[in-house]
mmCIF file of C-alpha atoms in Angstrom:
data_model
loop_
_atom_site.group_PDB
_atom_site.id
_atom_site.type_symbol
_atom_site.label_atom_id
_atom_site.label_comp_id
_atom_site.label_asym_id
_atom_site.label_seq_id
_atom_site.Cartn_x
_atom_site.Cartn_y
_atom_site.Cartn_z
ATOM 1 C CA UNK A 1 -11.884 128.639 229.046
ATOM 2 C CA UNK A 2 -11.765 131.257 226.255
ATOM 3 C CA UNK A 3 -13.745 130.787 223.055
ATOM 4 C CA UNK A 4 -10.432 130.292 221.263
ATOM 5 C CA UNK A 5 -9.594 127.418 223.585
ATOM 6 C CA UNK A 6 -13.041 125.916 223.211
ATOM 7 C CA UNK A 7 -12.854 126.095 219.446
ATOM 8 C CA UNK A 8 -9.350 124.643 219.277
ATOM 9 C CA UNK A 9 -10.443 121.795 221.534
ATOM 10 C CA UNK A 10 -13.454 121.105 219.353
ATOM 11 C CA UNK A 11 -11.384 121.214 216.191
ATOM 12 C CA UNK A 12 -9.061 118.667 217.748
ATOM 13 C CA UNK A 13 -11.985 116.288 218.030
ATOM 14 C CA UNK A 14 -13.758 117.167 221.282
ATOM 15 C CA UNK A 15 -15.979 119.904 222.667
ATOM 16 C CA UNK A 16 -14.150 120.918 225.805
ATOM 17 C CA UNK A 17 -15.905 123.784 227.591
ATOM 18 C CA UNK A 18 -19.048 123.377 225.497
ATOM 19 C CA UNK A 19 -21.177 125.094 228.127
ATOM 20 C CA UNK A 20 -19.877 128.486 226.975
ATOM 21 C CA UNK A 21 -21.466 127.743 223.586
ATOM 22 C CA UNK A 22 -24.864 127.376 225.270
ATOM 23 C CA UNK A 23 -24.845 130.706 227.121
ATOM 24 C CA UNK A 24 -27.288 133.526 226.312
ATOM 25 C CA UNK A 25 -26.022 136.992 225.401
ATOM 26 C CA UNK A 26 -27.516 140.394 224.674
ATOM 27 C CA UNK A 27 -28.249 139.265 221.090
ATOM 28 C CA UNK A 28 -28.850 135.593 221.880
ATOM 29 C CA UNK A 29 -31.637 136.503 224.313
ATOM 30 C CA UNK A 30 -33.346 133.117 224.319
ATOM 31 C CA UNK A 31 -34.740 133.701 227.804
ATOM 32 C CA UNK A 32 -37.067 136.327 226.328
ATOM 33 C CA UNK A 33 -40.734 135.355 226.885
ATOM 34 C CA UNK A 34 -41.531 135.334 223.151
ATOM 35 C CA UNK A 35 -38.769 132.832 222.396
ATOM 36 C CA UNK A 36 -39.647 130.636 225.350
ATOM 37 C CA UNK A 37 -43.319 130.703 224.327
ATOM 38 C CA UNK A 38 -42.415 129.704 220.761
ATOM 39 C CA UNK A 39 -40.344 126.746 221.959
ATOM 40 C CA UNK A 40 -43.039 125.577 224.371
ATOM 41 C CA UNK A 41 -45.822 126.017 221.830
ATOM 42 C CA UNK A 42 -44.016 123.989 219.174
ATOM 43 C CA UNK A 43 -43.039 121.213 221.594
ATOM 44 C CA UNK A 44 -39.447 121.259 220.366
ATOM 45 C CA UNK A 45 -37.977 120.141 223.680
ATOM 46 C CA UNK A 46 -39.600 116.720 223.290
ATOM 47 C CA UNK A 47 -37.618 115.985 220.104
ATOM 48 C CA UNK A 48 -34.251 114.254 219.907
ATOM 49 C CA UNK A 49 -31.237 116.380 219.019
ATOM 50 C CA UNK A 50 -31.487 115.765 215.258
ATOM 51 C CA UNK A 51 -35.165 116.685 215.374
ATOM 52 C CA UNK A 52 -34.597 119.815 217.498
ATOM 53 C CA UNK A 53 -31.994 121.128 215.082
ATOM 54 C CA UNK A 54 -34.187 120.379 212.079
ATOM 55 C CA UNK A 55 -37.309 121.906 213.607
ATOM 56 C CA UNK A 56 -35.725 125.249 214.489
ATOM 57 C CA UNK A 57 -33.742 125.299 211.229
ATOM 58 C CA UNK A 58 -36.915 124.856 209.161
ATOM 59 C CA UNK A 59 -38.725 127.463 211.250
ATOM 60 C CA UNK A 60 -36.021 130.082 210.720
ATOM 61 C CA UNK A 61 -35.700 129.264 207.039
ATOM 62 C CA UNK A 62 -39.369 129.232 206.043
ATOM 63 C CA UNK A 63 -41.413 130.969 208.743
ATOM 64 C CA UNK A 64 -39.066 133.925 209.037
ATOM 65 C CA UNK A 65 -39.236 135.295 205.513
ATOM 66 C CA UNK A 66 -36.138 136.526 203.701
ATOM 67 C CA UNK A 67 -36.021 140.305 204.094
ATOM 68 C CA UNK A 68 -34.017 143.202 205.457
ATOM 69 C CA UNK A 69 -34.215 144.265 209.117
ATOM 70 C CA UNK A 70 -33.218 147.656 210.493
ATOM 71 C CA UNK A 71 -29.741 146.389 211.425
ATOM 72 C CA UNK A 72 -27.551 143.290 211.532
ATOM 73 C CA UNK A 73 -26.932 143.393 215.273
ATOM 74 C CA UNK A 74 -30.498 142.868 216.517
ATOM 75 C CA UNK A 75 -31.400 140.564 219.413
ATOM 76 C CA UNK A 76 -33.072 137.299 218.477
ATOM 77 C CA UNK A 77 -36.355 138.355 220.086
ATOM 78 C CA UNK A 78 -36.523 141.383 217.780
ATOM 79 C CA UNK A 79 -35.842 139.255 214.697
ATOM 80 C CA UNK A 80 -38.656 136.939 215.773
ATOM 81 C CA UNK A 81 -40.975 139.930 216.223
ATOM 82 C CA UNK A 82 -39.981 141.324 212.800
ATOM 83 C CA UNK A 83 -40.852 138.044 211.099
ATOM 84 C CA UNK A 84 -38.195 138.696 208.434
ATOM 85 C CA UNK A 85 -34.435 138.398 208.282
ATOM 86 C CA UNK A 86 -31.280 137.930 206.238
ATOM 87 C CA UNK A 87 -28.134 135.904 206.863
ATOM 88 C CA UNK A 88 -26.997 137.753 209.980
ATOM 89 C CA UNK A 89 -30.328 138.354 211.694
ATOM 90 C CA UNK A 90 -31.753 134.938 210.890
ATOM 91 C CA UNK A 91 -28.484 133.445 212.127
ATOM 92 C CA UNK A 92 -28.852 135.208 215.465
ATOM 93 C CA UNK A 93 -32.356 133.808 215.881
ATOM 94 C CA UNK A 94 -31.234 130.313 214.889
ATOM 95 C CA UNK A 95 -28.358 130.406 217.379
ATOM 96 C CA UNK A 96 -30.662 131.569 220.174
ATOM 97 C CA UNK A 97 -33.130 128.759 219.486
ATOM 98 C CA UNK A 98 -30.385 126.136 219.282
ATOM 99 C CA UNK A 99 -28.807 127.218 222.557
ATOM 100 C CA UNK A 100 -32.202 127.346 224.246
ATOM 101 C CA UNK A 101 -32.574 123.690 223.234
ATOM 102 C CA UNK A 102 -29.118 122.726 224.568
ATOM 103 C CA UNK A 103 -27.446 122.465 221.169
ATOM 104 C CA UNK A 104 -23.949 124.031 221.171
ATOM 105 C CA UNK A 105 -23.381 126.482 218.345
ATOM 106 C CA UNK A 106 -21.092 129.308 217.328
ATOM 107 C CA UNK A 107 -20.908 132.214 214.861
ATOM 108 C CA UNK A 108 -18.685 132.249 211.763
ATOM 109 C CA UNK A 109 -18.188 135.647 210.173
ATOM 110 C CA UNK A 110 -17.356 136.480 206.569
ATOM 111 C CA UNK A 111 -17.929 139.061 203.891
ATOM 112 C CA UNK A 112 -19.651 138.421 200.581
ATOM 113 C CA UNK A 113 -19.395 140.355 197.329
ATOM 114 C CA UNK A 114 -22.471 142.522 196.869
ATOM 115 C CA UNK A 115 -23.021 141.025 193.401
ATOM 116 C CA UNK A 116 -24.699 138.176 195.270
ATOM 117 C CA UNK A 117 -27.486 140.599 196.299
ATOM 118 C CA UNK A 118 -28.038 142.115 192.845
ATOM 119 C CA UNK A 119 -31.664 141.629 191.887
ATOM 120 C CA UNK A 120 -32.842 141.439 195.475
ATOM 121 C CA UNK A 121 -31.220 144.864 195.910
ATOM 122 C CA UNK A 122 -31.638 147.260 192.980
ATOM 123 C CA UNK A 123 -31.110 150.885 192.012
ATOM 124 C CA UNK A 124 -29.787 153.325 194.602
ATOM 125 C CA UNK A 125 -29.783 150.631 197.296
ATOM 126 C CA UNK A 126 -27.351 148.559 195.256
ATOM 127 C CA UNK A 127 -25.144 151.567 194.482
ATOM 128 C CA UNK A 128 -24.896 152.507 198.172
ATOM 129 C CA UNK A 129 -24.244 148.962 199.394
ATOM 130 C CA UNK A 130 -20.592 148.304 200.320
ATOM 131 C CA UNK A 131 -18.651 146.130 197.867
ATOM 132 C CA UNK A 132 -18.053 143.581 200.603
ATOM 133 C CA UNK A 133 -21.083 142.913 202.817
ATOM 134 C CA UNK A 134 -20.905 141.397 206.308
ATOM 135 C CA UNK A 135 -22.121 137.793 206.143
ATOM 136 C CA UNK A 136 -22.294 134.897 208.562
ATOM 137 C CA UNK A 137 -23.413 131.352 209.048
ATOM 138 C CA UNK A 138 -24.093 129.237 212.118
ATOM 139 C CA UNK A 139 -21.917 126.288 213.085
ATOM 140 C CA UNK A 140 -23.641 123.599 215.115
ATOM 141 C CA UNK A 141 -22.016 120.743 217.037
ATOM 142 C CA UNK A 142 -23.701 117.500 215.948
ATOM 143 C CA UNK A 143 -22.512 113.943 215.552
ATOM 144 C CA UNK A 144 -19.098 114.743 217.009
ATOM 145 C CA UNK A 145 -18.219 117.492 214.522
ATOM 146 C CA UNK A 146 -19.017 121.038 213.484
ATOM 147 C CA UNK A 147 -21.578 121.480 210.719
ATOM 148 C CA UNK A 148 -22.055 124.684 208.728
ATOM 149 C CA UNK A 149 -25.643 125.932 208.490
ATOM 150 C CA UNK A 150 -26.222 128.634 205.887
ATOM 151 C CA UNK A 151 -29.116 127.261 203.829
ATOM 152 C CA UNK A 152 -31.731 128.904 206.066
ATOM 153 C CA UNK A 153 -31.347 132.390 204.569
ATOM 154 C CA UNK A 154 -33.882 132.209 201.721
ATOM 155 C CA UNK A 155 -37.361 130.957 202.554
ATOM 156 C CA UNK A 156 -38.585 128.245 200.227
ATOM 157 C CA UNK A 157 -41.367 130.372 198.768
ATOM 158 C CA UNK A 158 -38.863 133.018 197.672
ATOM 159 C CA UNK A 159 -36.375 130.413 196.449
ATOM 160 C CA UNK A 160 -39.095 128.643 194.460
ATOM 161 C CA UNK A 161 -39.834 131.873 192.596
ATOM 162 C CA UNK A 162 -36.143 132.273 191.758
ATOM 163 C CA UNK A 163 -36.020 128.697 190.490
ATOM 164 C CA UNK A 164 -39.024 129.331 188.248
ATOM 165 C CA UNK A 165 -37.707 132.679 187.019
ATOM 166 C CA UNK A 166 -34.339 131.124 186.130
ATOM 167 C CA UNK A 167 -35.564 127.662 185.199
ATOM 168 C CA UNK A 168 -33.156 127.448 182.263
ATOM 169 C CA UNK A 169 -30.125 128.336 184.395
ATOM 170 C CA UNK A 170 -27.458 125.662 184.312
ATOM 171 C CA UNK A 171 -24.417 125.577 186.581
ATOM 172 C CA UNK A 172 -23.393 128.278 189.035
ATOM 173 C CA UNK A 173 -25.833 131.042 189.914
ATOM 174 C CA UNK A 174 -25.093 134.321 191.697
ATOM 175 C CA UNK A 175 -27.688 136.985 192.439
ATOM 176 C CA UNK A 176 -31.006 137.676 194.193
ATOM 177 C CA UNK A 177 -29.509 136.590 197.535
ATOM 178 C CA UNK A 178 -28.143 133.261 196.306
ATOM 179 C CA UNK A 179 -24.675 132.075 195.298
ATOM 180 C CA UNK A 180 -24.792 128.362 194.675
ATOM 181 C CA UNK A 181 -23.409 125.748 192.271
ATOM 182 C CA UNK A 182 -26.935 124.611 191.362
ATOM 183 C CA UNK A 183 -29.943 126.888 191.814
ATOM 184 C CA UNK A 184 -32.405 124.102 191.022
ATOM 185 C CA UNK A 185 -30.951 121.744 193.643
ATOM 186 C CA UNK A 186 -29.285 123.813 196.355
ATOM 187 C CA UNK A 187 -27.990 122.189 199.533
ATOM 188 C CA UNK A 188 -30.544 123.755 201.889
ATOM 189 C CA UNK A 189 -32.306 120.904 203.734
ATOM 190 C CA UNK A 190 -31.266 119.698 207.184
ATOM 191 C CA UNK A 191 -30.040 116.118 206.804
ATOM 192 C CA UNK A 192 -27.358 116.077 209.483
ATOM 193 C CA UNK A 193 -24.782 117.702 207.202
ATOM 194 C CA UNK A 194 -23.741 121.163 205.959
ATOM 195 C CA UNK A 195 -26.251 123.441 204.243
ATOM 196 C CA UNK A 196 -25.444 126.380 201.968
ATOM 197 C CA UNK A 197 -27.108 128.998 199.774
ATOM 198 C CA UNK A 198 -24.610 131.913 199.660
ATOM 199 C CA UNK A 199 -21.246 130.236 200.220
ATOM 200 C CA UNK A 200 -20.005 130.800 196.664
ATOM 201 C CA UNK A 201 -20.182 134.581 197.189
ATOM 202 C CA UNK A 202 -17.768 134.673 200.144
ATOM 203 C CA UNK A 203 -14.671 136.810 199.641
ATOM 204 C CA UNK A 204 -13.195 137.110 203.164
ATOM 205 C CA UNK A 205 -13.199 134.900 206.278
ATOM 206 C CA UNK A 206 -13.152 136.472 209.763
ATOM 207 C CA UNK A 207 -13.197 133.168 211.647
ATOM 208 C CA UNK A 208 -15.386 131.863 214.451
ATOM 209 C CA UNK A 209 -16.805 133.638 217.489
ATOM 210 C CA UNK A 210 -18.616 132.527 220.604
ATOM 211 C CA UNK A 211 -21.479 134.953 219.929
ATOM 212 C CA UNK A 212 -22.607 137.407 217.255
ATOM 213 C CA UNK A 213 -22.142 140.090 219.919
ATOM 214 C CA UNK A 214 -18.391 139.410 219.964
ATOM 215 C CA UNK A 215 -18.193 139.558 216.172
ATOM 216 C CA UNK A 216 -20.037 142.884 215.835
ATOM 217 C CA UNK A 217 -18.002 144.383 218.655
ATOM 218 C CA UNK A 218 -14.843 143.613 216.675
ATOM 219 C CA UNK A 219 -15.945 144.106 213.068
ATOM 220 C CA UNK A 220 -19.065 146.281 213.223
ATOM 221 C CA UNK A 221 -22.158 145.941 211.050
ATOM 222 C CA UNK A 222 -22.733 146.776 207.407
ATOM 223 C CA UNK A 223 -23.800 150.432 207.464
ATOM 224 C CA UNK A 224 -23.023 153.570 209.462
ATOM 225 C CA UNK A 225 -23.465 157.323 209.219
ATOM 226 C CA UNK A 226 -25.538 158.841 206.419
ATOM 227 C CA UNK A 227 -25.848 155.517 204.597
ATOM 228 C CA UNK A 228 -27.406 153.940 207.690
ATOM 229 C CA UNK A 229 -29.841 156.860 208.021
ATOM 230 C CA UNK A 230 -30.882 156.558 204.375
ATOM 231 C CA UNK A 231 -31.259 152.797 204.767
ATOM 232 C CA UNK A 232 -33.500 153.143 207.816
ATOM 233 C CA UNK A 233 -35.660 155.926 206.423
ATOM 234 C CA UNK A 234 -36.077 154.963 202.784
ATOM 235 C CA UNK A 235 -34.001 152.218 201.223
ATOM 236 C CA UNK A 236 -34.980 149.294 203.446
ATOM 237 C CA UNK A 237 -38.635 149.708 202.533
ATOM 238 C CA UNK A 238 -37.801 149.633 198.816
ATOM 239 C CA UNK A 239 -35.648 146.563 199.259
ATOM 240 C CA UNK A 240 -38.299 144.662 201.185
ATOM 241 C CA UNK A 241 -40.984 145.618 198.681
ATOM 242 C CA UNK A 242 -38.776 144.302 195.874
ATOM 243 C CA UNK A 243 -38.260 141.010 197.727
ATOM 244 C CA UNK A 244 -42.016 140.761 198.306
ATOM 245 C CA UNK A 245 -42.644 141.310 194.587
ATOM 246 C CA UNK A 246 -40.153 138.593 193.677
ATOM 247 C CA UNK A 247 -41.808 136.228 196.146
ATOM 248 C CA UNK A 248 -45.045 136.933 194.307
#
């Protein structure tokens, strides 16, 4: 069955053909020794489904620090080795871990307005960033329905510093990698329901895909050409240093 058929079946109330949403791919390389060693070392396979989802979600959120990798379309094993990530790269790692633990999941692609990144990205990096930035979240099948997982993007240490810096902020907040109705009480903890931290910055919806590989093949990643070269050689280091400074 095609991913479209699987998704339509799931949206109708079932999960027909769910095995396709457990498969590895070039990016979801959960058979890599480093990922298998992580899973075995943490004992995640002994947990029930709710616990498995929560354990890998918390790991990706807080033990993979918010930061900028060399590209969006990196395999999960590389994101794990980097130890940092943003929405797209952290999402790839989360999907790989979920599938390795027999939890069906899929990729939902979007774009976000770059204003959401202002503060985390500054100066020339912000000027060169496209107005609409490729964004994604992970959808997980749990409790007979699809749940949206996006609240894993900012690690709690970084988020805590934002909350302290903007302690007087009331209502909606957009910037520094967050776009949320309430910065002081964002919906980021796994409780068997949706989680979000950037949803309010979304400006286009590309729909759902079986894998991140399929999405990037169709829509590409955020940077190419001279901008990509500048990002790799100079700008990424500035951006990550700025995020580190914010984290304190």
